[in-house]
Short mmCIF file of C-alpha atoms in Angstrom, two decimals:
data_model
loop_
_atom_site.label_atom_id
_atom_site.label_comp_id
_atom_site.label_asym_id
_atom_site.label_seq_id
_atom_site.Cartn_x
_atom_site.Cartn_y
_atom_site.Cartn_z
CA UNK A 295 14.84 6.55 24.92
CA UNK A 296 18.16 6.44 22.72
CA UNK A 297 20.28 9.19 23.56
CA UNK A 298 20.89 12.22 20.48
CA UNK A 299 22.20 10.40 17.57
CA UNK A 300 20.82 7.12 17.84
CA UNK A 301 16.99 7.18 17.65
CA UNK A 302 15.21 4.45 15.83
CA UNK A 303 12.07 6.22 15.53
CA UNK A 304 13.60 9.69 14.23
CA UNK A 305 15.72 7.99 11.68
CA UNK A 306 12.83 5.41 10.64
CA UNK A 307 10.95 9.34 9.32
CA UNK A 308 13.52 10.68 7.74
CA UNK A 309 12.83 11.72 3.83
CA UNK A 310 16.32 9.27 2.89
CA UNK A 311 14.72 6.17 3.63
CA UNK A 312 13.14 6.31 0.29
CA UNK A 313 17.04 5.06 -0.68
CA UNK A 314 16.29 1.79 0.88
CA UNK A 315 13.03 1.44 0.57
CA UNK A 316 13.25 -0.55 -2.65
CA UNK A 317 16.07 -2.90 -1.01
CA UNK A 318 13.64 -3.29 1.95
CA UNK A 319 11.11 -5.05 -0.47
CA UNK A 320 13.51 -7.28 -2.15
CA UNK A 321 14.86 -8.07 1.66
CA UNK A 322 11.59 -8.89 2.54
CA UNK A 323 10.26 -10.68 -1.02
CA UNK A 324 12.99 -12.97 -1.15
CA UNK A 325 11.66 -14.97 1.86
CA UNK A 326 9.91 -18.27 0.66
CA UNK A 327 6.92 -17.52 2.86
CA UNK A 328 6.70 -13.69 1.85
CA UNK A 329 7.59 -14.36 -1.88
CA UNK A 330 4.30 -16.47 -1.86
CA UNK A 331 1.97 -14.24 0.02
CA UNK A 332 2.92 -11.48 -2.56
CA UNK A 333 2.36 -13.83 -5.45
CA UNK A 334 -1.36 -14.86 -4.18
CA UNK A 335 -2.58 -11.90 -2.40
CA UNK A 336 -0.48 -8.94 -3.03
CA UNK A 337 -1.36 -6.26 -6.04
CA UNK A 338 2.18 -5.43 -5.67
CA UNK A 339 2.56 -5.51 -9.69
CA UNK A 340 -0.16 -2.45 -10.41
CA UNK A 341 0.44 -0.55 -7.21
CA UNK A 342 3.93 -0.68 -6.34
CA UNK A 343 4.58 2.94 -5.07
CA UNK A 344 1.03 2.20 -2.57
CA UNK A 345 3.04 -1.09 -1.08
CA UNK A 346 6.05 0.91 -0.92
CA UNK A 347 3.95 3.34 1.24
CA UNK A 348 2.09 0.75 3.79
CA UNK A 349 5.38 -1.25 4.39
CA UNK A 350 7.09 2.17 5.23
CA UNK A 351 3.84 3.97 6.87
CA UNK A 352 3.03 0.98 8.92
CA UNK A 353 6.39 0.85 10.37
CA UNK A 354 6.18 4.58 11.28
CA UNK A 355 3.07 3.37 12.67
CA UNK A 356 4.78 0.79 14.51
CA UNK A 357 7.81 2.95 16.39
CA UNK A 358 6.76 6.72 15.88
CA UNK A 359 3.86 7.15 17.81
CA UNK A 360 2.09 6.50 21.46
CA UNK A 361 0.73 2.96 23.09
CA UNK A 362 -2.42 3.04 21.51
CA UNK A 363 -1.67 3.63 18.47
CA UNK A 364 1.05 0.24 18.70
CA UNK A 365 -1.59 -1.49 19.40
CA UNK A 366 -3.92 -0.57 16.99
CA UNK A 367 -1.12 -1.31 13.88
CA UNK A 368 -0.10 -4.44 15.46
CA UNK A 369 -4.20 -5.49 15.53
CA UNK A 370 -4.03 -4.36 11.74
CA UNK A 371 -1.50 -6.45 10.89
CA UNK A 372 -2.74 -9.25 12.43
CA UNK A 373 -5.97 -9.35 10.33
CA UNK A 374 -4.86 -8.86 7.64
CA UNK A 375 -1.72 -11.05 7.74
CA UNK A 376 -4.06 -13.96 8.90
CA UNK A 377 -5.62 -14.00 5.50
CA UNK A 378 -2.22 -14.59 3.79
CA UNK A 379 -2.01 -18.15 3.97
CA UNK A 380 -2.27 -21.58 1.17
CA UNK A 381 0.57 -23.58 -0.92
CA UNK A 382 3.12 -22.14 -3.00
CA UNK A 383 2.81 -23.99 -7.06
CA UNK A 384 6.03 -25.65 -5.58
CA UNK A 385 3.70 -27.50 -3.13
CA UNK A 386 5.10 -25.82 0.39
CA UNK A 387 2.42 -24.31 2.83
CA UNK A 388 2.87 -20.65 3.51
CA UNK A 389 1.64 -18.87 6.31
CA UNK A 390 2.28 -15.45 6.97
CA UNK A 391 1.14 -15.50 10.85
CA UNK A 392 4.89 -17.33 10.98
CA UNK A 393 6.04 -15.94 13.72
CA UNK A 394 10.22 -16.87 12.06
CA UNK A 395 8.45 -14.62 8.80
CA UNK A 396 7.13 -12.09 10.86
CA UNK A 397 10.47 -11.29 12.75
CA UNK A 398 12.22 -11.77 9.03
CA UNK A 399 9.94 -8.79 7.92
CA UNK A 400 10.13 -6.88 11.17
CA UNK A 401 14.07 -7.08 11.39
CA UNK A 402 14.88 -5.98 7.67
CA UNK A 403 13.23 -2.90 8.54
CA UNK A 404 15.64 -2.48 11.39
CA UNK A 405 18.57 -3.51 9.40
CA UNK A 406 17.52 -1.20 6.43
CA UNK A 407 17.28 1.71 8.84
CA UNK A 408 20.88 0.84 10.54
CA UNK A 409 22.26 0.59 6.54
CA UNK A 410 21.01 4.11 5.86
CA UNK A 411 22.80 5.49 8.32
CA UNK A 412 26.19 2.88 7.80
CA UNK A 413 25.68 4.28 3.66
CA UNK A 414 24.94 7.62 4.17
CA UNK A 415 28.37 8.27 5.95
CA UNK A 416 26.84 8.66 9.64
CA UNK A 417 26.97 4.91 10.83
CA UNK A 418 25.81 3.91 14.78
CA UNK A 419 28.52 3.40 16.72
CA UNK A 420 28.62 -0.05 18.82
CA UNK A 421 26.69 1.62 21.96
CA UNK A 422 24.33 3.93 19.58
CA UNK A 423 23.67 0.47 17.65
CA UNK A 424 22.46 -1.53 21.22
CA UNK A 425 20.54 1.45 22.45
CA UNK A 426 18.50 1.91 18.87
CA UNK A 427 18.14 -1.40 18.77
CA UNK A 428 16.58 -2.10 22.53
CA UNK A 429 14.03 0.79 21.22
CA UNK A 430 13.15 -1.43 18.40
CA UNK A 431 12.64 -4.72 20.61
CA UNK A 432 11.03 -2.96 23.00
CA UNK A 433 8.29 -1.80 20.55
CA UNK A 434 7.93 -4.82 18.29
CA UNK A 435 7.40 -6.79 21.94
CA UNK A 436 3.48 -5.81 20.75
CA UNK A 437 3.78 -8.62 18.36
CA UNK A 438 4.28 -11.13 21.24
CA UNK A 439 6.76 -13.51 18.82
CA UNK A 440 7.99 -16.37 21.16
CA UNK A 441 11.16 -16.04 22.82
CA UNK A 442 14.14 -16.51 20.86
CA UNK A 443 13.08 -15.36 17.14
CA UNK A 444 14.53 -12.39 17.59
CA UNK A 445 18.63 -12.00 18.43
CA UNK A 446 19.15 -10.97 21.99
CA UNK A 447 21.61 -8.07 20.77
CA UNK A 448 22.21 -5.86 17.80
CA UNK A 449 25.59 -7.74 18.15
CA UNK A 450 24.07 -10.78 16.88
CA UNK A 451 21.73 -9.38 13.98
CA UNK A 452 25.22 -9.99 11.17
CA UNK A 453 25.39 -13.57 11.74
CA UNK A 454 21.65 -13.82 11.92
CA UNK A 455 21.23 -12.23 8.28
CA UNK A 456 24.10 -14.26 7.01
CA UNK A 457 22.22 -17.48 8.56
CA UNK A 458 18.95 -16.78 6.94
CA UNK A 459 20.16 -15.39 3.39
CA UNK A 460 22.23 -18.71 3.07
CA UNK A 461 19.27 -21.01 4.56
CA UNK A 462 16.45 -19.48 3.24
CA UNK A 463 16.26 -16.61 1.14
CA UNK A 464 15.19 -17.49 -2.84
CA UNK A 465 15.71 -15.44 -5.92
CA UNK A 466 12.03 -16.36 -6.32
CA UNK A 467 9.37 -14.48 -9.38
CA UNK A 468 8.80 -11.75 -6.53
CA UNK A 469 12.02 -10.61 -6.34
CA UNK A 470 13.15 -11.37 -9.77
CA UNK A 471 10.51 -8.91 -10.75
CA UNK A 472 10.94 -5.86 -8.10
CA UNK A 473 14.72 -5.97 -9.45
CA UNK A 474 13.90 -6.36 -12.75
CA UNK A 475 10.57 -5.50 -14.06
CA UNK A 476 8.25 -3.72 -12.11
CA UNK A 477 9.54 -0.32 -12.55
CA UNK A 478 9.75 -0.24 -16.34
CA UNK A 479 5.86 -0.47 -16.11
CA UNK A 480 5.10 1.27 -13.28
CA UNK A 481 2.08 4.07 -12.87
CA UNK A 482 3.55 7.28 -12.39
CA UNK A 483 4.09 8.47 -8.41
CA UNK A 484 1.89 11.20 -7.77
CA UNK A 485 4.86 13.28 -6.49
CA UNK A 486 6.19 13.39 -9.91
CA UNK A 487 2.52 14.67 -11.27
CA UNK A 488 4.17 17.08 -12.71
CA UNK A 489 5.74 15.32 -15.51
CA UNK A 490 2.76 14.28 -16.83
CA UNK A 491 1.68 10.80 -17.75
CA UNK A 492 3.86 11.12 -21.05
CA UNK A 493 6.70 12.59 -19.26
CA UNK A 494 7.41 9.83 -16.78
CA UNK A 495 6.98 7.15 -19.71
CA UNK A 496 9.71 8.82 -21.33
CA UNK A 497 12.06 8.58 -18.02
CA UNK A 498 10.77 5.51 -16.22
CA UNK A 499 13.31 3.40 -18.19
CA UNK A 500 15.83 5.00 -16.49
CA UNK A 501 14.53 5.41 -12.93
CA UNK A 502 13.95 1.86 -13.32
CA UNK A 503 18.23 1.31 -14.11
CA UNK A 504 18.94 3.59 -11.42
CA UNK A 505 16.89 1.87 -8.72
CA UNK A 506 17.65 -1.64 -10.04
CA UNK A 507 21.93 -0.55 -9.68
CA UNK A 508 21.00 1.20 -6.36
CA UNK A 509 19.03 -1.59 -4.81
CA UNK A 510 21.75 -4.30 -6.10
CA UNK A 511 25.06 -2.43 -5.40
CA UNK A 512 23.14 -1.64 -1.61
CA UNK A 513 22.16 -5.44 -0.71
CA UNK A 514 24.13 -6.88 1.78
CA UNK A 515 27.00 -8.60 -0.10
CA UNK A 516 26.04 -12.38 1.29
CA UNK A 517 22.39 -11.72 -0.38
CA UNK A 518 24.20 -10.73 -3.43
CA UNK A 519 26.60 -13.84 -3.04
CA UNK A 520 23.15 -16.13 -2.42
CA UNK A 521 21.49 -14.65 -5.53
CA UNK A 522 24.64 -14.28 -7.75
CA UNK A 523 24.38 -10.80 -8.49
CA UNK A 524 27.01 -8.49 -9.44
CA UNK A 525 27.77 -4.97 -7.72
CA UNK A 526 29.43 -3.01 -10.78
CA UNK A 527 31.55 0.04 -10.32
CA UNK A 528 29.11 2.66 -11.76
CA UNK A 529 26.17 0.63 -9.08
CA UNK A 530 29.03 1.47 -6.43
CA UNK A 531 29.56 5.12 -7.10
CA UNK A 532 25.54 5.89 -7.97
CA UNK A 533 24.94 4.41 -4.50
CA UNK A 534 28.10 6.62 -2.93
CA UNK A 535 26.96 10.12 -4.31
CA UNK A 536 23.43 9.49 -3.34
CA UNK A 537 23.89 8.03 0.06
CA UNK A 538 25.98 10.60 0.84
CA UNK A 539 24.84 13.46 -0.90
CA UNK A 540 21.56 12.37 1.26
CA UNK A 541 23.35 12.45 4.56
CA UNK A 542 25.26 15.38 4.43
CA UNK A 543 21.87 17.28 3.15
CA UNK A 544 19.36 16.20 4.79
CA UNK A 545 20.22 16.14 8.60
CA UNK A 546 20.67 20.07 8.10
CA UNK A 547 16.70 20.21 7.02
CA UNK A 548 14.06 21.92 9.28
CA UNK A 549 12.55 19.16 10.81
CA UNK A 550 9.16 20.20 9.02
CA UNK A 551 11.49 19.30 6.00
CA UNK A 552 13.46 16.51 7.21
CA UNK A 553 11.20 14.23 8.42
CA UNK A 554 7.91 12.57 7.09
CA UNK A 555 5.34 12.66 9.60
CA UNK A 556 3.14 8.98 9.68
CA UNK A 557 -0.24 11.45 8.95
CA UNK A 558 1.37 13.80 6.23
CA UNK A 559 -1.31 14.76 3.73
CA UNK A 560 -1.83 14.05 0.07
CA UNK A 561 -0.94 15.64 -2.59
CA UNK A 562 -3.93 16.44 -5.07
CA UNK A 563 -4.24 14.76 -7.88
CA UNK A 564 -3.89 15.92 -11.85
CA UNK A 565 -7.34 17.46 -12.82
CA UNK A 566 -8.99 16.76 -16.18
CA UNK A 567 -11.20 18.55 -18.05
CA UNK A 568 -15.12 17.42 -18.03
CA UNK A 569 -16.15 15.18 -20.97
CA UNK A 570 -19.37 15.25 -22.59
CA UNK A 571 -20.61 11.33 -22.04
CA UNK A 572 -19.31 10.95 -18.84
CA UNK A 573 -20.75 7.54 -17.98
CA UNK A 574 -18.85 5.14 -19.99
CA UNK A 575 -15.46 7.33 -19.45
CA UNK A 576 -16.57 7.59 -16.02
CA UNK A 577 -16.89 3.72 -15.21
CA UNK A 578 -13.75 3.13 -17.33
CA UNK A 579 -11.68 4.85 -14.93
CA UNK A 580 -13.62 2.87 -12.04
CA UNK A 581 -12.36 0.19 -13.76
CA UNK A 582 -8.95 1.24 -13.64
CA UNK A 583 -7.95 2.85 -10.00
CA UNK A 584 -10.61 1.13 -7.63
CA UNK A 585 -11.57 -2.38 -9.11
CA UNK A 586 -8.24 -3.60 -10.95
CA UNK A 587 -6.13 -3.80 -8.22
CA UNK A 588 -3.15 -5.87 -9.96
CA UNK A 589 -3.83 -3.83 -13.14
CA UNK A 590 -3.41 -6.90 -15.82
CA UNK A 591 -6.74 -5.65 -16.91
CA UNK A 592 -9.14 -7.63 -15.69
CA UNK A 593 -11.07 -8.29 -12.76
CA UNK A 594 -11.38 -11.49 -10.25
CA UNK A 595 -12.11 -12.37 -6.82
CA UNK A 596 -8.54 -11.41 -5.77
CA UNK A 597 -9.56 -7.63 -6.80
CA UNK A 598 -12.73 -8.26 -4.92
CA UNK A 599 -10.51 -9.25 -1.91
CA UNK A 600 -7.21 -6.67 -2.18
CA UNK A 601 -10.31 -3.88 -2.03
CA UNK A 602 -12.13 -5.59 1.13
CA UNK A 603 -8.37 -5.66 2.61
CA UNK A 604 -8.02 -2.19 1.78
CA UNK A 605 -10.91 -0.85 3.77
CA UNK A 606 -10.83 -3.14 6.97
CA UNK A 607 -6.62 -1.84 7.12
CA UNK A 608 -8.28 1.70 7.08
CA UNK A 609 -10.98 1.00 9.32
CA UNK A 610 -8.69 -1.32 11.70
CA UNK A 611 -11.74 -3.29 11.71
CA UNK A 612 -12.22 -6.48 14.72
CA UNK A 613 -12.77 -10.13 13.41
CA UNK A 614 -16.99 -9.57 12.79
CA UNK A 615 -16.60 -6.56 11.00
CA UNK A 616 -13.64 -7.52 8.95
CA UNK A 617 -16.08 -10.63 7.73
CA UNK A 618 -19.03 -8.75 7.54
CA UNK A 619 -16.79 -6.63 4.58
CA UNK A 620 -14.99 -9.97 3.14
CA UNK A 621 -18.97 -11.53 2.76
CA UNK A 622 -20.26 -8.29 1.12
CA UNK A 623 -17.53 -8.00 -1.39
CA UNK A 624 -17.74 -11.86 -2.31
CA UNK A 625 -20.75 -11.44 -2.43
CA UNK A 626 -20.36 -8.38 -5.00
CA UNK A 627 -17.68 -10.57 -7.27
CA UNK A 628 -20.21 -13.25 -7.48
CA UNK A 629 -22.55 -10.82 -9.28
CA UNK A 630 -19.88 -9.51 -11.32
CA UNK A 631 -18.72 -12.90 -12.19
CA UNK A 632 -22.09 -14.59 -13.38
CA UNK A 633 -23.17 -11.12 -14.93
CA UNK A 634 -20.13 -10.37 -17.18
CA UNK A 635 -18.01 -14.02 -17.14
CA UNK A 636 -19.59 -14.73 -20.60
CA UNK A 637 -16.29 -17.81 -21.06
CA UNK A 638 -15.86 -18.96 -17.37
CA UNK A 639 -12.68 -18.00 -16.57
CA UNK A 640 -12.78 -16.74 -13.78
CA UNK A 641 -11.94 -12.73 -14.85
CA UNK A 642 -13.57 -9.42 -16.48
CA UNK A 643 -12.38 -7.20 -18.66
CA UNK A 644 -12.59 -3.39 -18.56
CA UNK A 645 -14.55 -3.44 -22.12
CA UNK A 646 -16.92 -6.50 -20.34
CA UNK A 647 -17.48 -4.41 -16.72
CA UNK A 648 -18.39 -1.33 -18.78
CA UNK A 649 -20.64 -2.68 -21.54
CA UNK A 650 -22.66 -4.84 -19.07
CA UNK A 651 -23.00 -2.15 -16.19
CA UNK A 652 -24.26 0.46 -18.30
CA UNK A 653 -26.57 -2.19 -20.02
CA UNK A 654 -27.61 -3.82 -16.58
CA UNK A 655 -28.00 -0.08 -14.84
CA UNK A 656 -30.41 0.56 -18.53
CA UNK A 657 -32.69 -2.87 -18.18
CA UNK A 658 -33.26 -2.92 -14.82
CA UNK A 659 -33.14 0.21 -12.25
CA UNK A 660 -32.68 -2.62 -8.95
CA UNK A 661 -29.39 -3.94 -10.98
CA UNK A 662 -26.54 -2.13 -8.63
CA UNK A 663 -28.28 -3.80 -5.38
CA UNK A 664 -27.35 -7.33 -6.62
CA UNK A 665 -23.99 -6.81 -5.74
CA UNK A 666 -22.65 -3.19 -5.60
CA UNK A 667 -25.44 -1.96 -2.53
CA UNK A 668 -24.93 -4.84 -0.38
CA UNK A 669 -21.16 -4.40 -0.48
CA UNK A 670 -21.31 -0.76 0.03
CA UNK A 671 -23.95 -0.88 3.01
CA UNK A 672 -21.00 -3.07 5.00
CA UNK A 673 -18.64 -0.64 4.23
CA UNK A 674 -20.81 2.18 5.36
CA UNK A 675 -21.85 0.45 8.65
CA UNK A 676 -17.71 -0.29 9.38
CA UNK A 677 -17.15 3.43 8.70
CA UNK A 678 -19.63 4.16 10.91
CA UNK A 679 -17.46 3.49 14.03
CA UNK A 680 -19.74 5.44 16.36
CA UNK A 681 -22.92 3.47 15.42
CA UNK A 682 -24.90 6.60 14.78
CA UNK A 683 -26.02 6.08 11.58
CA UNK A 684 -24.42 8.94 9.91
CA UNK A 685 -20.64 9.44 8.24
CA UNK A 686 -19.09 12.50 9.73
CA UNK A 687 -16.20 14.09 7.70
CA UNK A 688 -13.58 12.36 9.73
CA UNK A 689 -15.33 9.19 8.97
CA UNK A 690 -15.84 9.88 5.48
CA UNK A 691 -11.89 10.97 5.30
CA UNK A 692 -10.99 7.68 6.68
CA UNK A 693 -12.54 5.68 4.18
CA UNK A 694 -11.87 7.81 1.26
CA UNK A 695 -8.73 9.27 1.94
CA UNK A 696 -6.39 7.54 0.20
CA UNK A 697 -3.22 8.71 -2.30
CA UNK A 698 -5.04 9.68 -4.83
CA UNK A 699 -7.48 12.49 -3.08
CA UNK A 700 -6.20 15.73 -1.79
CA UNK A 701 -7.69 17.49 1.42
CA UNK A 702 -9.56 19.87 -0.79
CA UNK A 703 -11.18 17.20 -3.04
CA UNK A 704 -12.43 15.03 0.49
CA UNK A 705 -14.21 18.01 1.97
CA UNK A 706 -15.41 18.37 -1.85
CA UNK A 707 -16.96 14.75 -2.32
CA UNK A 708 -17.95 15.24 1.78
CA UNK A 709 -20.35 18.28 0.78
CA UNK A 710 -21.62 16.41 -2.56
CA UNK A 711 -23.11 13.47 -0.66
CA UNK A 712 -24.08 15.67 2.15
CA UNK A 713 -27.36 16.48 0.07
CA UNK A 714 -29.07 18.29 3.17
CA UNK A 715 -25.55 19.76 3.96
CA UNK A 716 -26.50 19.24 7.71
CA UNK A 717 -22.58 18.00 8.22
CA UNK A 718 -22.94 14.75 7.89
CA UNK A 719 -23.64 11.94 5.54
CA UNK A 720 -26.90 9.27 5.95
CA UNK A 721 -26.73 5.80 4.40
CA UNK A 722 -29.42 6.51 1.67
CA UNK A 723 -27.20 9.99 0.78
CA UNK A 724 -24.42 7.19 0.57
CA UNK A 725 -25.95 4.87 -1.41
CA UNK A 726 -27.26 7.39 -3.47
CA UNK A 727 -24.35 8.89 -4.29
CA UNK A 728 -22.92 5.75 -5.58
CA UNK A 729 -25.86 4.69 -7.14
CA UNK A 730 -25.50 8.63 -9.13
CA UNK A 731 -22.08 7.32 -9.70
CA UNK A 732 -23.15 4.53 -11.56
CA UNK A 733 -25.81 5.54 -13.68
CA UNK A 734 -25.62 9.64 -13.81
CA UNK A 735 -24.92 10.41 -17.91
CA UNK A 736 -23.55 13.56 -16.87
CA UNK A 737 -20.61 14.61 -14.61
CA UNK A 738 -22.55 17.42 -13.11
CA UNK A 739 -24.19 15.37 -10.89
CA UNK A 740 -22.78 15.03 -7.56
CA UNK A 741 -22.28 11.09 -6.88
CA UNK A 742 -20.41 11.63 -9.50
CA UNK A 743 -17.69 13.08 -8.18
CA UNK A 744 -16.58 10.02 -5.95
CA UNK A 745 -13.10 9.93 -7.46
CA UNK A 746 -12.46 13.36 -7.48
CA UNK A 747 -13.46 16.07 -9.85
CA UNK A 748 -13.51 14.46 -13.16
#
């Protein structure tokens, strides 16, 4: 264990890491192999705040907690990392099992961690830097990466970042657009709720400056030489004041204050008021946070796919159940696809899903088990990690406790479902809740109630 002063793990959870969290994406991003993962598979675009949140909570994941737990993460990211894989439009296979990529990605969040502390005024010295740095080996040894990928000392990490900026990294569409773009459209984070939808369009423009300057003036100056940026004076001094400010603030904190805790709890989300025709609103909004996952407004297979990724990462799923999911929600797009795909292009609108589900759900009462049922049985049976048949709440919370659902509004949607209210959820309450979802005309009726109270 690093002695006080020099812990990676309690320095990885502290609140200022949200300064370089941005710079750890465009670290990471500007790899060739990483730059084209995120292109093909990632839904970076519509959700950046969630892959802001899995980069960071997986690598609490990764150093915070016991053995087990290590293990389990390191499983997760081996799934799902083994998916990432195909040819760049330039022609060059990518592979994100890499083991080179992997200890790219594993050592910028180690280097983004040491320039917290180096920016914030609090820098390790030479012995702190060796012993924090022997804590992260000795964790991200889980990952088994042959010998040699990673430097032998923290003493070697400079020229090893200098080697691979010059050699490798690319200003490529990925990063161009987290430094760029991204931000000026981004959703609004749910801990700003408070601001309203309208608010944070009115201030996103300049969040978006300020974390463009941060992020630019805060890149190590050979990335900066490699991608011919500029670090201006008024970068420099927004990236002094909150660095510092940060570090002279926030080691004081309470530790219930100070440091984010790899579990912490949601915040709830903003309630609306209940609308008279609830189904097409209803399945609009379906539309919008659960199927669109790159939010350009349409649906594909990669939608299909980023949701099926999204569960087995919750469910740390093994190899058969991870397929079992992936076959189900194929199997799901292909109904969407030759249902609503009136051109053949391989995509659905919102105005094309809502039309033909309520007109499919009208015609014919069996329409949700051509594709919706099936896909929802898998998940059920991958939630059900005890095989017992039922969903207990700490199942249920599992699968449906993502950023957007409070506490309060999981034990709500729990004791919908739970029809018998015996503590537990069936399949056929499951399915029927969904299948409520789907077809209910009011939003008094429990299933409906699967995102939250409408």
């Amino acid at each position: 264990m690093a002695e006080r002063g020099a812990s990676f793990r309690r320095d990885l959870s502290e609140w200022r890491i949200a300064l370089v969290a941005w710079r750890l994406l465009v670290l990471q991003a500007a790899h060739p192999v990483v730059g084209a993962g995120m292109a093909e598979h990632s839904t970076y675009q519509a959700h950046p705040w969630r892959r802001v949140e899995h980069t960071l909570g997986s690598g609490r994941r990764l150093f915070y907690q016991d053995a087990d737990a290590l293990r389990r993460e390191v499983a997760r990211l081996d799934r799902a990392h083994k998916r990432i894989r195909g040819t760049a439009p330039d022609g060059r296979p990518y592979d994100a099992g890499d083991a080179a990529t992997r200890a790219w990605v594993l050592l910028t969040l180690f280097e983004c961690v040491v320039a917290m502390r180096r920016l914030g005024g609090d820098p390790y010295d030479a012995g702190q830097l060796e012993l924090v740095y022997a804590e992260f080996t000795g964790a991200v040894a889980a990952f088994g990466l042959p010998e040699g990928e990673l430097p032998g000392t923290a003493a070697e990490l400079p020229g090893y970042f200098a080697r691979v900026a010059r050699e490798q990294l690319e200003f490529n569409e990925a990063t161009r657009y987290l430094l760029n773009d991204i931000l000026r459209g981004a959703p609004r984070p749910r801990r700003l709720r408070f601001l309203g939808d309208a608010g944070w369009r009115a201030v996103r423009g300049v969040v978006a400056r300020a974390v463009t300057a941060l992020t630019v003036a805060d890149l190590p100056p050979v990335v900066r030489e490699r991608f011919g940026l500029v670090r201006t004076r008024r970068a420099a001094l927004l990236s002094w004041l909150l660095h510092r400010g940060a570090g002279a603030v926030v080691p004081l904190l309470p530790d219930g204050l100070r440091f984010r805790s790899p579990d912490e709890q949601r915040v709830p989300p903003r309630w609306r008021p209940p609308r008279q025709d609830a189904r097409g609103p209803r399945l609009d909004r379906f539309f919008r946070e659960v199927l669109d996952q790159t939010g350009d407004g349409f649906i594909t297979v990669h939608d299909l796919r980023a949701m099926a990724h999204n569960v087995c990462w919750q469910l740390e799923l093994d190899d058969e159940g991870e397929a079992r999911v992936y076959r189900a929600f194929d199997g799901w797009w292909e109904q969407l696809r030759s249902a609503m795909d009136a051109n053949g292009d391989g995509r659905v609108s919102r105005e094309e899903f809502v039309a033909a589900t309520v007109a499919g759900c009208d015609r014919d009462p069996a329409y949700l088990e051509q594709g919706l049922l099936p896909a929802l049985r898998a998940v059920f049976t991958a939630a059900d990690s005890d095989g017992s048949g039922f969903l207990e709440a700490d199942e249920y919370r599992v699968v449906f406790g993502g950023p957007r659902v409070h506490p309060a509004e999981l034990s709500h949607g729990f004791r919908q479902l739970d029809v018998d209210g015996d503590g537990r959820i069936t399949r056929e309450e499951f399915l029927h809740g969904f299948t409520e979802f789907f077809t209910a005309r009011a939003d008094s009726t429990p299933g409906t109630q699967l995102l939250g109270r409408p």
